[in-house]
Amino acid sequence: MRSGKTVMMATDESGHFDDLIWSALPGLHTITVSLSHVAGRPYGALYALYSRRKVGHVELELLELLAGHASVALSNVTAFEEVVRQRAHERAVIDGSADGIAVLDAEGLVGSGTPPRTC
């Protein structure tokens, strides 16, 4: 899984997955896992368990597609949270600085609050 690619695990001759909790499921023969990434780093994973039919490349590609869509959704959520945080920070800076900004004229006296226009 360190490669970031979809992984397919099948049972050994005993028909069990040794230490995995899934080994208690009757008839389970294959587990597939595909990672979801956010900002190029693994963020989570989707997995599928198979007990009746054989797993082919179509099932693996579908799991990869779903994991890719999950990555896009997670990226959108994290980007939106960052925008909300940034806007709140900008608003706090604007609100906090409104009372502390003064416009000085050429003689160093506080002006009307708007800079003079030059033509």
Short mmCIF file of N, CA and C in Angstrom, two decimals:
data_model
loop_
_atom_site.label_atom_id
_atom_site.label_comp_id
_atom_site.label_asym_id
_atom_site.label_seq_id
_atom_site.Cartn_x
_atom_site.Cartn_y
_atom_site.Cartn_z
N MET A 1 0.82 -1.20 0.00
CA MET A 1 0.00 0.00 0.00
C MET A 1 0.86 1.26 0.00
N ARG A 2 2.12 1.13 0.35
CA ARG A 2 2.99 2.30 0.34
C ARG A 2 3.14 2.89 -1.05
N SER A 3 2.92 2.08 -2.07
CA SER A 3 3.02 2.57 -3.45
C SER A 3 1.87 3.48 -3.81
N GLY A 4 0.77 3.42 -3.03
CA GLY A 4 -0.40 4.23 -3.33
C GLY A 4 -1.32 3.60 -4.35
N LYS A 5 -1.00 2.41 -4.80
CA LYS A 5 -1.82 1.71 -5.79
C LYS A 5 -2.85 0.83 -5.09
N THR A 6 -3.86 0.44 -5.85
CA THR A 6 -4.89 -0.45 -5.33
C THR A 6 -4.27 -1.81 -5.00
N VAL A 7 -4.68 -2.35 -3.88
CA VAL A 7 -4.14 -3.62 -3.40
C VAL A 7 -5.25 -4.66 -3.39
N MET A 8 -4.92 -5.88 -3.82
CA MET A 8 -5.86 -6.98 -3.74
C MET A 8 -5.20 -8.09 -2.93
N MET A 9 -5.88 -8.53 -1.87
CA MET A 9 -5.37 -9.63 -1.05
C MET A 9 -6.32 -10.81 -1.17
N ALA A 10 -5.76 -11.98 -1.36
CA ALA A 10 -6.57 -13.20 -1.43
C ALA A 10 -6.16 -14.11 -0.27
N THR A 11 -7.04 -15.05 0.06
CA THR A 11 -6.76 -15.95 1.19
C THR A 11 -5.65 -16.92 0.85
N ASP A 12 -5.04 -17.44 1.87
CA ASP A 12 -4.03 -18.49 1.68
C ASP A 12 -4.75 -19.83 1.57
N GLU A 13 -4.00 -20.91 1.60
CA GLU A 13 -4.59 -22.23 1.45
C GLU A 13 -5.59 -22.56 2.56
N SER A 14 -5.41 -22.00 3.73
CA SER A 14 -6.32 -22.28 4.84
C SER A 14 -7.68 -21.61 4.67
N GLY A 15 -7.73 -20.62 3.74
CA GLY A 15 -8.99 -19.91 3.53
C GLY A 15 -9.23 -18.81 4.54
N HIS A 16 -8.18 -18.36 5.23
CA HIS A 16 -8.32 -17.30 6.24
C HIS A 16 -7.32 -16.18 5.97
N PHE A 17 -7.62 -15.03 6.56
CA PHE A 17 -6.74 -13.87 6.46
C PHE A 17 -5.92 -13.69 7.72
N ASP A 18 -5.59 -14.77 8.37
CA ASP A 18 -4.76 -14.79 9.57
C ASP A 18 -5.26 -13.81 10.64
N ASP A 19 -4.51 -12.73 10.88
CA ASP A 19 -4.80 -11.83 11.99
C ASP A 19 -5.89 -10.79 11.70
N LEU A 20 -6.30 -10.66 10.46
CA LEU A 20 -7.30 -9.63 10.13
C LEU A 20 -8.67 -9.99 10.69
N ILE A 21 -9.39 -8.99 11.14
CA ILE A 21 -10.72 -9.20 11.73
C ILE A 21 -11.68 -9.82 10.72
N TRP A 22 -11.44 -9.55 9.43
CA TRP A 22 -12.31 -10.06 8.39
C TRP A 22 -12.22 -11.57 8.24
N SER A 23 -11.21 -12.19 8.79
CA SER A 23 -11.05 -13.64 8.64
C SER A 23 -12.23 -14.40 9.25
N ALA A 24 -13.00 -13.74 10.11
CA ALA A 24 -14.15 -14.39 10.73
C ALA A 24 -15.36 -14.45 9.79
N LEU A 25 -15.32 -13.75 8.67
CA LEU A 25 -16.46 -13.76 7.74
C LEU A 25 -16.42 -15.03 6.90
N PRO A 26 -17.50 -15.81 6.92
CA PRO A 26 -17.50 -17.07 6.16
C PRO A 26 -17.50 -16.83 4.65
N GLY A 27 -16.68 -17.57 3.96
CA GLY A 27 -16.64 -17.51 2.50
C GLY A 27 -15.80 -16.37 1.94
N LEU A 28 -15.30 -15.48 2.75
CA LEU A 28 -14.51 -14.35 2.26
C LEU A 28 -13.22 -14.86 1.63
N HIS A 29 -12.98 -14.46 0.37
CA HIS A 29 -11.78 -14.94 -0.29
C HIS A 29 -10.88 -13.81 -0.80
N THR A 30 -11.41 -12.59 -0.95
CA THR A 30 -10.61 -11.49 -1.49
C THR A 30 -10.99 -10.18 -0.83
N ILE A 31 -9.97 -9.35 -0.56
CA ILE A 31 -10.16 -8.00 -0.05
C ILE A 31 -9.40 -7.07 -0.98
N THR A 32 -10.06 -5.99 -1.45
CA THR A 32 -9.37 -4.99 -2.26
C THR A 32 -9.41 -3.67 -1.50
N VAL A 33 -8.30 -2.93 -1.58
CA VAL A 33 -8.18 -1.65 -0.88
C VAL A 33 -7.62 -0.63 -1.86
N SER A 34 -8.24 0.56 -1.89
CA SER A 34 -7.75 1.65 -2.73
C SER A 34 -7.69 2.92 -1.89
N LEU A 35 -6.57 3.64 -1.98
CA LEU A 35 -6.37 4.83 -1.16
C LEU A 35 -7.01 6.06 -1.77
N SER A 36 -7.45 6.98 -0.90
CA SER A 36 -7.90 8.31 -1.31
C SER A 36 -6.81 9.29 -0.88
N HIS A 37 -6.50 10.23 -1.76
CA HIS A 37 -5.42 11.19 -1.49
C HIS A 37 -5.97 12.61 -1.43
N VAL A 38 -5.38 13.42 -0.57
CA VAL A 38 -5.66 14.85 -0.51
C VAL A 38 -4.31 15.55 -0.51
N ALA A 39 -4.13 16.47 -1.44
CA ALA A 39 -2.88 17.21 -1.58
C ALA A 39 -1.70 16.25 -1.75
N GLY A 40 -1.91 15.17 -2.49
CA GLY A 40 -0.84 14.23 -2.78
C GLY A 40 -0.47 13.29 -1.65
N ARG A 41 -1.22 13.33 -0.56
CA ARG A 41 -0.90 12.46 0.58
C ARG A 41 -2.10 11.54 0.86
N PRO A 42 -1.85 10.31 1.28
CA PRO A 42 -2.95 9.41 1.62
C PRO A 42 -3.80 10.00 2.75
N TYR A 43 -5.11 9.94 2.57
CA TYR A 43 -6.03 10.53 3.55
C TYR A 43 -6.98 9.49 4.11
N GLY A 44 -7.29 8.48 3.34
CA GLY A 44 -8.21 7.42 3.75
C GLY A 44 -8.19 6.32 2.71
N ALA A 45 -9.08 5.37 2.87
CA ALA A 45 -9.12 4.26 1.93
C ALA A 45 -10.53 3.71 1.81
N LEU A 46 -10.80 3.14 0.66
CA LEU A 46 -12.04 2.39 0.43
C LEU A 46 -11.66 0.93 0.27
N TYR A 47 -12.48 0.06 0.79
CA TYR A 47 -12.20 -1.36 0.62
C TYR A 47 -13.46 -2.09 0.23
N ALA A 48 -13.26 -3.22 -0.42
CA ALA A 48 -14.38 -4.08 -0.82
C ALA A 48 -14.03 -5.51 -0.44
N LEU A 49 -15.03 -6.24 0.04
CA LEU A 49 -14.87 -7.63 0.44
C LEU A 49 -15.64 -8.51 -0.55
N TYR A 50 -15.03 -9.60 -0.97
CA TYR A 50 -15.67 -10.49 -1.94
C TYR A 50 -15.76 -11.90 -1.37
N SER A 51 -16.97 -12.50 -1.50
CA SER A 51 -17.14 -13.84 -0.97
C SER A 51 -17.71 -14.82 -1.99
N ARG A 52 -18.33 -14.36 -3.07
CA ARG A 52 -18.97 -15.29 -3.99
C ARG A 52 -18.30 -15.35 -5.35
N ARG A 53 -18.17 -14.21 -5.98
CA ARG A 53 -17.64 -14.25 -7.35
C ARG A 53 -16.19 -13.81 -7.41
N LYS A 54 -15.56 -14.13 -8.52
CA LYS A 54 -14.15 -13.82 -8.72
C LYS A 54 -13.97 -12.32 -8.97
N VAL A 55 -12.86 -11.79 -8.51
CA VAL A 55 -12.57 -10.36 -8.67
C VAL A 55 -11.72 -10.17 -9.92
N GLY A 56 -12.16 -9.25 -10.76
CA GLY A 56 -11.42 -8.96 -11.99
C GLY A 56 -10.96 -7.52 -12.03
N HIS A 57 -10.40 -7.14 -13.18
CA HIS A 57 -9.87 -5.79 -13.32
C HIS A 57 -10.98 -4.74 -13.30
N VAL A 58 -12.19 -5.11 -13.72
CA VAL A 58 -13.31 -4.15 -13.70
C VAL A 58 -13.62 -3.73 -12.27
N GLU A 59 -13.66 -4.69 -11.35
CA GLU A 59 -13.93 -4.38 -9.95
C GLU A 59 -12.83 -3.50 -9.36
N LEU A 60 -11.59 -3.80 -9.71
CA LEU A 60 -10.47 -3.00 -9.21
C LEU A 60 -10.53 -1.57 -9.76
N GLU A 61 -10.82 -1.42 -11.04
CA GLU A 61 -10.92 -0.10 -11.65
C GLU A 61 -12.07 0.70 -11.05
N LEU A 62 -13.19 0.03 -10.77
CA LEU A 62 -14.33 0.71 -10.15
C LEU A 62 -13.97 1.21 -8.76
N LEU A 63 -13.27 0.39 -7.98
CA LEU A 63 -12.85 0.82 -6.65
C LEU A 63 -11.88 1.99 -6.74
N GLU A 64 -10.96 1.97 -7.69
CA GLU A 64 -10.04 3.08 -7.89
C GLU A 64 -10.79 4.35 -8.28
N LEU A 65 -11.80 4.21 -9.13
CA LEU A 65 -12.61 5.35 -9.55
C LEU A 65 -13.36 5.95 -8.37
N LEU A 66 -13.96 5.10 -7.55
CA LEU A 66 -14.66 5.59 -6.37
C LEU A 66 -13.71 6.27 -5.39
N ALA A 67 -12.53 5.70 -5.20
CA ALA A 67 -11.53 6.32 -4.32
C ALA A 67 -11.08 7.66 -4.89
N GLY A 68 -10.97 7.75 -6.20
CA GLY A 68 -10.62 9.02 -6.83
C GLY A 68 -11.68 10.08 -6.61
N HIS A 69 -12.95 9.70 -6.72
CA HIS A 69 -14.04 10.64 -6.46
C HIS A 69 -14.06 11.07 -4.99
N ALA A 70 -13.76 10.13 -4.10
CA ALA A 70 -13.68 10.48 -2.68
C ALA A 70 -12.53 11.47 -2.45
N SER A 71 -11.43 11.30 -3.15
CA SER A 71 -10.30 12.23 -3.03
C SER A 71 -10.69 13.63 -3.47
N VAL A 72 -11.43 13.73 -4.57
CA VAL A 72 -11.88 15.04 -5.06
C VAL A 72 -12.81 15.69 -4.05
N ALA A 73 -13.75 14.92 -3.50
CA ALA A 73 -14.68 15.47 -2.51
C ALA A 73 -13.92 15.94 -1.26
N LEU A 74 -12.97 15.14 -0.79
CA LEU A 74 -12.18 15.53 0.38
C LEU A 74 -11.35 16.77 0.10
N SER A 75 -10.78 16.86 -1.10
CA SER A 75 -9.99 18.04 -1.47
C SER A 75 -10.86 19.29 -1.50
N ASN A 76 -12.08 19.15 -2.03
CA ASN A 76 -13.00 20.29 -2.06
C ASN A 76 -13.37 20.76 -0.66
N VAL A 77 -13.60 19.82 0.23
CA VAL A 77 -13.96 20.17 1.61
C VAL A 77 -12.80 20.89 2.30
N THR A 78 -11.60 20.37 2.15
CA THR A 78 -10.46 21.01 2.81
C THR A 78 -10.17 22.39 2.21
N ALA A 79 -10.34 22.54 0.89
CA ALA A 79 -10.14 23.84 0.25
C ALA A 79 -11.19 24.83 0.72
N PHE A 80 -12.45 24.40 0.83
CA PHE A 80 -13.52 25.28 1.29
C PHE A 80 -13.26 25.72 2.73
N GLU A 81 -12.83 24.79 3.58
CA GLU A 81 -12.53 25.14 4.97
C GLU A 81 -11.41 26.18 5.04
N GLU A 82 -10.42 26.06 4.17
CA GLU A 82 -9.32 27.02 4.14
C GLU A 82 -9.81 28.39 3.69
N VAL A 83 -10.69 28.43 2.69
CA VAL A 83 -11.24 29.70 2.22
C VAL A 83 -12.05 30.36 3.32
N VAL A 84 -12.87 29.60 4.01
CA VAL A 84 -13.67 30.15 5.12
C VAL A 84 -12.75 30.71 6.21
N ARG A 85 -11.70 29.97 6.55
CA ARG A 85 -10.76 30.44 7.57
C ARG A 85 -10.05 31.71 7.12
N GLN A 86 -9.63 31.75 5.84
CA GLN A 86 -8.94 32.92 5.32
C GLN A 86 -9.86 34.14 5.29
N ARG A 87 -11.10 33.96 4.88
CA ARG A 87 -12.05 35.08 4.84
C ARG A 87 -12.33 35.61 6.24
N ALA A 88 -12.45 34.71 7.21
CA ALA A 88 -12.67 35.15 8.59
C ALA A 88 -11.47 35.95 9.08
N HIS A 89 -10.27 35.53 8.73
CA HIS A 89 -9.07 36.26 9.13
C HIS A 89 -9.04 37.64 8.47
N GLU A 90 -9.33 37.69 7.17
CA GLU A 90 -9.35 38.97 6.46
C GLU A 90 -10.38 39.91 7.06
N ARG A 91 -11.55 39.38 7.37
CA ARG A 91 -12.62 40.21 7.96
C ARG A 91 -12.18 40.74 9.32
N ALA A 92 -11.51 39.91 10.11
CA ALA A 92 -11.03 40.35 11.42
C ALA A 92 -9.97 41.44 11.28
N VAL A 93 -9.10 41.33 10.28
CA VAL A 93 -8.08 42.36 10.05
C VAL A 93 -8.74 43.67 9.63
N ILE A 94 -9.70 43.57 8.73
CA ILE A 94 -10.40 44.78 8.26
C ILE A 94 -11.17 45.43 9.40
N ASP A 95 -11.93 44.63 10.15
CA ASP A 95 -12.71 45.17 11.26
C ASP A 95 -11.81 45.78 12.35
N GLY A 96 -10.71 45.13 12.62
CA GLY A 96 -9.81 45.61 13.67
C GLY A 96 -9.00 46.82 13.26
N SER A 97 -8.76 46.99 11.97
CA SER A 97 -7.93 48.11 11.54
C SER A 97 -8.72 49.35 11.18
N ALA A 98 -10.02 49.27 11.08
CA ALA A 98 -10.82 50.43 10.70
C ALA A 98 -10.66 51.59 11.67
N ASP A 99 -10.51 51.29 12.94
CA ASP A 99 -10.36 52.35 13.93
C ASP A 99 -8.93 52.84 14.03
N GLY A 100 -7.98 52.10 13.49
CA GLY A 100 -6.59 52.45 13.68
C GLY A 100 -5.92 53.04 12.45
N ILE A 101 -6.66 53.34 11.41
CA ILE A 101 -6.07 53.89 10.20
C ILE A 101 -6.42 55.37 10.11
N ALA A 102 -5.42 56.18 9.90
CA ALA A 102 -5.62 57.62 9.70
C ALA A 102 -4.87 58.04 8.45
N VAL A 103 -5.41 59.02 7.76
CA VAL A 103 -4.76 59.54 6.56
C VAL A 103 -4.16 60.89 6.93
N LEU A 104 -2.86 61.01 6.68
CA LEU A 104 -2.17 62.25 7.00
C LEU A 104 -1.98 63.07 5.74
N ASP A 105 -2.11 64.37 5.89
CA ASP A 105 -1.86 65.24 4.74
C ASP A 105 -0.36 65.52 4.64
N ALA A 106 0.01 66.40 3.74
CA ALA A 106 1.43 66.69 3.49
C ALA A 106 2.11 67.30 4.70
N GLU A 107 1.37 67.96 5.59
CA GLU A 107 1.94 68.58 6.78
C GLU A 107 1.94 67.63 7.99
N GLY A 108 1.45 66.42 7.80
CA GLY A 108 1.43 65.45 8.88
C GLY A 108 0.21 65.55 9.77
N LEU A 109 -0.80 66.29 9.32
CA LEU A 109 -2.04 66.41 10.08
C LEU A 109 -3.05 65.39 9.59
N VAL A 110 -3.90 64.93 10.51
CA VAL A 110 -4.92 63.94 10.14
C VAL A 110 -5.91 64.60 9.20
N GLY A 111 -6.12 63.92 8.06
CA GLY A 111 -7.02 64.46 7.05
C GLY A 111 -8.45 63.98 7.25
N SER A 112 -9.21 64.02 6.18
CA SER A 112 -10.63 63.70 6.24
C SER A 112 -10.92 62.21 6.28
N GLY A 113 -9.92 61.39 6.11
CA GLY A 113 -10.14 59.93 6.12
C GLY A 113 -10.04 59.35 4.75
N THR A 114 -10.02 60.20 3.72
CA THR A 114 -9.81 59.70 2.37
C THR A 114 -8.57 60.39 1.82
N PRO A 115 -7.76 59.67 1.10
CA PRO A 115 -6.54 60.31 0.58
C PRO A 115 -6.86 61.37 -0.45
N PRO A 116 -6.05 62.43 -0.49
CA PRO A 116 -6.30 63.49 -1.48
C PRO A 116 -6.05 62.96 -2.89
N ARG A 117 -6.81 63.47 -3.83
CA ARG A 117 -6.67 63.04 -5.23
C ARG A 117 -5.68 63.96 -5.94
N THR A 118 -4.89 63.35 -6.75
CA THR A 118 -3.96 64.14 -7.58
C THR A 118 -4.31 63.91 -9.02
N CYS A 119 -4.19 64.96 -9.82
CA CYS A 119 -4.51 64.85 -11.24
C CYS A 119 -3.28 64.97 -12.09
#
